[in-house]
XYZ file of N, CA and C in Angstrom:
366
model
N -15.802 50.470 -38.181
C -15.053 50.970 -37.071
C -14.913 49.838 -36.000
N -13.706 49.637 -35.490
C -13.454 48.617 -34.503
C -12.595 49.223 -33.394
N -13.004 48.951 -32.134
C -12.207 49.354 -31.004
C -11.547 48.143 -30.404
N -10.368 48.304 -29.860
C -9.671 47.220 -29.169
C -9.133 47.762 -27.840
N -9.036 46.866 -26.906
C -8.522 47.260 -25.582
C -7.043 47.707 -25.712
N -6.710 48.732 -24.989
C -5.355 49.208 -24.925
C -4.790 48.991 -23.480
N -5.472 49.569 -22.485
C -4.978 49.448 -21.103
C -6.139 49.807 -20.144
N -5.901 49.438 -18.872
C -6.690 49.856 -17.754
C -5.761 50.630 -16.813
N -6.333 51.603 -16.111
C -5.499 52.402 -15.188
C -5.937 52.160 -13.755
N -4.955 52.047 -12.912
C -5.134 52.102 -11.427
C -4.256 53.219 -10.940
N -4.820 54.082 -10.106
C -3.951 55.100 -9.362
C -3.445 54.464 -8.100
N -2.133 54.628 -7.812
C -1.511 53.966 -6.672
C -0.845 54.999 -5.775
N -0.768 54.683 -4.476
C -0.165 55.566 -3.503
C 1.369 55.376 -3.406
N 1.824 54.147 -3.490
C 3.278 53.846 -3.396
C 3.657 53.055 -4.629
N 4.220 53.753 -5.608
C 4.549 53.129 -6.878
C 5.484 51.964 -6.733
N 6.576 52.100 -5.976
C 7.513 50.999 -5.826
C 6.869 49.714 -5.196
N 6.048 49.952 -4.183
C 5.352 48.843 -3.554
C 4.402 48.181 -4.558
N 3.671 48.927 -5.315
C 2.773 48.383 -6.337
C 3.530 47.661 -7.420
N 4.616 48.196 -7.891
C 5.423 47.560 -8.940
C 5.886 46.185 -8.421
N 6.365 46.153 -7.179
C 6.870 44.876 -6.593
C 5.709 43.877 -6.458
N 4.579 44.306 -6.048
C 3.403 43.437 -5.914
C 3.029 42.827 -7.266
N 2.884 43.670 -8.284
C 2.450 43.167 -9.587
C 3.503 42.244 -10.206
N 4.769 42.487 -9.928
C 5.829 41.607 -10.424
C 5.780 40.249 -9.707
N 5.649 40.278 -8.368
C 5.644 39.016 -7.617
C 4.350 38.240 -7.811
N 3.199 38.947 -7.713
C 1.908 38.248 -7.691
C 1.476 37.780 -9.078
N 1.797 38.542 -10.130
C 1.275 38.266 -11.476
C 2.329 38.229 -12.593
N 3.542 38.422 -12.232
C 4.646 38.375 -13.243
C 4.579 39.498 -14.260
N 3.906 40.639 -13.917
C 3.871 41.763 -14.873
C 5.156 42.521 -14.782
N 5.589 43.016 -15.926
C 6.820 43.778 -15.992
C 6.611 45.161 -16.683
N 7.416 46.090 -16.351
C 7.302 47.424 -16.871
C 7.644 47.406 -18.355
N 6.775 48.043 -19.191
C 7.008 48.158 -20.610
C 7.393 49.567 -21.005
N 6.948 50.541 -20.285
C 7.349 51.922 -20.515
C 6.892 52.780 -19.319
N 7.468 53.993 -19.298
C 7.263 54.896 -18.160
C 7.191 56.336 -18.688
N 6.331 57.120 -18.093
C 6.231 58.534 -18.384
C 6.452 59.287 -17.054
N 7.455 60.144 -16.994
C 7.719 60.933 -15.852
C 7.380 62.396 -16.180
N 6.568 63.018 -15.396
C 6.215 64.406 -15.586
C 7.437 65.258 -15.390
N 7.683 66.208 -16.258
C 8.890 67.075 -16.135
C 8.985 67.775 -14.759
N 7.860 68.107 -14.201
C 7.857 68.747 -12.887
C 7.736 67.832 -11.706
N 7.749 66.495 -11.961
C 7.708 65.485 -10.898
C 6.358 65.270 -10.320
N 5.291 65.842 -10.925
C 3.924 65.755 -10.343
C 3.279 64.382 -10.512
N 3.734 63.633 -11.493
C 3.171 62.273 -11.722
C 4.166 61.355 -12.399
N 3.897 60.101 -12.204
C 4.638 59.038 -12.942
C 3.582 58.076 -13.409
N 3.655 57.677 -14.680
C 2.796 56.666 -15.278
C 3.690 55.508 -15.665
N 3.361 54.287 -15.216
C 4.100 53.071 -15.595
C 3.121 52.087 -16.216
N 3.515 51.591 -17.387
C 2.684 50.551 -18.065
C 3.319 49.224 -17.801
N 2.457 48.265 -17.404
C 2.895 46.884 -17.125
C 2.281 45.923 -18.119
N 3.085 44.947 -18.553
C 2.575 43.970 -19.480
C 2.829 42.566 -18.987
N 2.147 41.589 -19.571
C 2.300 40.216 -19.207
C 3.194 39.458 -20.180
N 3.653 40.123 -21.209
C 4.556 39.481 -22.156
C 3.854 38.599 -23.194
N 2.531 38.419 -23.069
C 1.776 37.554 -23.991
C 0.695 38.285 -24.726
N 0.042 39.238 -24.106
C -1.050 39.965 -24.723
C -0.667 41.402 -24.899
N -1.422 42.108 -25.714
C -1.124 43.515 -25.962
C -1.775 44.464 -24.910
N -2.670 43.931 -24.106
C -3.337 44.705 -23.085
C -2.368 45.073 -21.971
N -2.401 46.280 -21.479
C -1.495 46.774 -20.501
C -2.263 47.227 -19.234
N -1.555 47.226 -18.101
C -2.101 47.818 -16.876
C -1.249 49.102 -16.656
N -1.947 50.216 -16.577
C -1.327 51.492 -16.331
C -1.411 51.814 -14.840
N -0.292 52.046 -14.199
C -0.274 52.491 -12.784
C 0.153 53.969 -12.829
N -0.697 54.791 -12.160
C -0.398 56.210 -12.100
C -0.183 56.645 -10.632
N 0.968 57.272 -10.430
C 1.312 57.826 -9.111
C 1.248 59.349 -9.221
N 0.551 59.970 -8.312
C 0.399 61.424 -8.242
C 1.085 61.948 -7.007
N 2.037 62.805 -7.223
C 2.832 63.336 -6.085
C 2.002 64.020 -5.042
N 1.033 64.795 -5.450
C 0.265 65.583 -4.484
C -0.983 64.927 -3.955
N -1.206 63.623 -4.250
C -2.363 62.949 -3.717
C -2.062 62.544 -2.264
N -2.862 62.976 -1.333
C -2.528 62.829 0.075
C -3.437 61.891 0.873
N -4.206 61.090 0.193
C -5.158 60.237 0.907
C -5.337 58.907 0.133
N -5.909 57.945 0.840
C -6.201 56.662 0.209
C -7.263 56.874 -0.845
N -7.123 56.147 -1.955
C -8.125 56.220 -3.013
C -9.420 55.555 -2.578
N -10.575 56.195 -2.899
C -11.902 55.664 -2.591
C -12.273 54.741 -3.714
N -12.350 53.479 -3.395
C -12.675 52.476 -4.432
C -14.170 52.097 -4.424
N -14.951 52.818 -3.693
C -16.406 52.595 -3.677
C -16.665 51.197 -3.133
N -17.578 50.553 -3.776
C -17.902 49.173 -3.369
C -17.024 48.106 -3.993
N -15.996 48.571 -4.754
C -14.999 47.693 -5.325
C -15.633 46.571 -6.147
N -16.632 46.862 -6.933
C -17.271 45.852 -7.789
C -16.616 45.739 -9.132
N -15.619 46.608 -9.415
C -14.835 46.426 -10.643
C -13.540 45.695 -10.347
N -13.021 45.022 -11.370
C -11.778 44.304 -11.198
C -11.183 43.941 -12.523
N -9.962 43.503 -12.558
C -9.337 42.930 -13.695
C -9.232 41.406 -13.470
N -9.321 40.639 -14.528
C -9.228 39.182 -14.403
C -8.020 38.678 -15.135
N -7.343 37.695 -14.526
C -6.159 37.100 -15.082
C -6.356 35.617 -15.174
N -6.104 35.016 -16.362
C -6.046 33.578 -16.499
C -4.663 33.098 -16.120
N -4.637 31.922 -15.487
C -3.371 31.381 -15.086
C -3.336 29.870 -15.484
N -2.189 29.440 -16.033
C -2.053 28.080 -16.474
C -1.856 27.058 -15.354
N -1.384 27.504 -14.184
C -1.230 26.620 -13.039
C -1.962 27.269 -11.851
N -3.233 27.022 -11.833
C -4.117 27.647 -10.815
C -3.685 27.285 -9.385
N -3.351 26.006 -9.167
C -2.995 25.598 -7.797
C -1.691 26.292 -7.349
N -0.707 26.364 -8.198
C 0.549 27.049 -7.834
C 0.301 28.536 -7.595
N -0.547 29.163 -8.433
C -0.875 30.556 -8.214
C -1.539 30.724 -6.845
N -2.517 29.895 -6.553
C -3.206 29.990 -5.286
C -2.253 29.858 -4.089
N -1.328 28.921 -4.217
C -0.314 28.779 -3.130
C 0.509 30.036 -2.963
N 0.974 30.582 -4.115
C 1.769 31.817 -4.061
C 0.964 32.935 -3.418
N -0.243 33.113 -3.814
C -1.053 34.226 -3.261
C -1.434 33.995 -1.819
N -1.589 32.710 -1.388
C -1.742 32.452 0.020
C -0.525 32.841 0.810
N 0.676 32.476 0.276
C 1.895 32.833 0.976
C 2.059 34.346 1.071
N 1.653 35.064 0.011
C 1.744 36.507 0.017
C 0.691 37.174 0.884
N -0.319 36.436 1.294
C -1.421 36.959 2.113
C -2.312 37.969 1.429
N -2.451 37.831 0.113
C -3.202 38.842 -0.650
C -4.559 38.302 -1.157
N -4.944 37.049 -0.796
C -6.262 36.573 -1.254
C -7.325 37.272 -0.345
N -8.281 37.888 -1.036
C -9.300 38.655 -0.302
C -10.712 37.971 -0.450
N -10.908 37.110 -1.437
C -12.188 36.478 -1.577
C -12.015 35.231 -2.448
N -12.664 34.137 -2.009
C -12.612 32.879 -2.801
C -14.017 32.396 -3.102
N -14.198 31.819 -4.273
C -15.487 31.203 -4.625
C -15.129 29.804 -5.195
N -14.967 28.840 -4.295
C -14.588 27.490 -4.773
C -15.591 26.867 -5.762
N -16.889 27.177 -5.551
C -17.879 26.604 -6.469
C -17.685 27.098 -7.884
N -17.219 28.309 -8.089
C -16.935 28.841 -9.403
C -15.507 28.548 -9.860
N -14.662 28.128 -8.911
C -13.279 27.843 -9.269
C -12.447 29.082 -9.480
N -12.738 30.137 -8.749
C -12.012 31.425 -8.852
C -11.698 31.986 -7.509
N -10.797 32.944 -7.503
C -10.534 33.720 -6.295
C -10.058 35.067 -6.696
N -10.012 35.974 -5.709
C -9.539 37.369 -5.918
C -8.386 37.653 -5.011
N -7.482 38.447 -5.543
C -6.379 38.982 -4.708
C -6.553 40.478 -4.682
N -6.027 41.152 -3.655
C -6.065 42.605 -3.507
C -4.692 43.155 -3.572
N -4.490 44.189 -4.381
C -3.165 44.822 -4.486
C -2.977 45.784 -3.295
N -1.812 46.442 -3.185
C -1.550 47.290 -1.990
C -2.538 48.449 -1.795
N -3.278 48.850 -2.891
C -4.221 49.916 -2.793
C -5.678 49.429 -2.628
N -5.846 48.121 -2.620
C -7.153 47.518 -2.422
C -7.910 47.172 -3.710
N -7.246 47.338 -4.889
C -7.892 46.913 -6.115
C -7.966 45.398 -6.147
N -9.087 44.857 -6.625
C -9.245 43.430 -6.701
C -8.867 42.929 -8.073
N -8.221 41.718 -8.067
C -7.772 41.087 -9.294
C -8.247 39.654 -9.254
N -9.053 39.266 -10.211
C -9.649 37.912 -10.239
C -8.646 36.957 -10.892
N -8.526 35.796 -10.305
C -7.649 34.759 -10.809
C -8.546 33.599 -11.245
N -8.400 33.232 -12.560
C -9.251 32.173 -13.115
C -8.328 31.183 -13.790
N -8.690 29.884 -13.762
C -7.862 28.917 -14.476
C -8.136 28.951 -15.971
N -7.085 28.537 -16.712
C -7.324 28.345 -18.177
C -8.203 27.165 -18.328
N -9.237 27.248 -19.129
C -10.150 26.147 -19.316
C -10.153 25.642 -20.712
């Protein structure tokens, strides 16, 4: 028996804002969408065009508050082939929330406060 990664889910408050962020910050694009017949939710899967792993964004119509992310110790990590250019882009976007120069990594935060680790290809 073998298990393989399929996707990770983040619930989001503003789907359009999140889609724009993930497109601009990480180059992720929509691969498919599920719309609830009654309009109560929308699920959008984002891909990087290179791997089979997807990010699932879920928007819930009746959710009326900010999501509680706890201590935010969980995150997704992204390798990037041009670390310096990525860092410049994320600085311009104002989304860098933590840097660890000694480890050669940094984190960006999406519109809902989820952390995304940026690491260079080594």
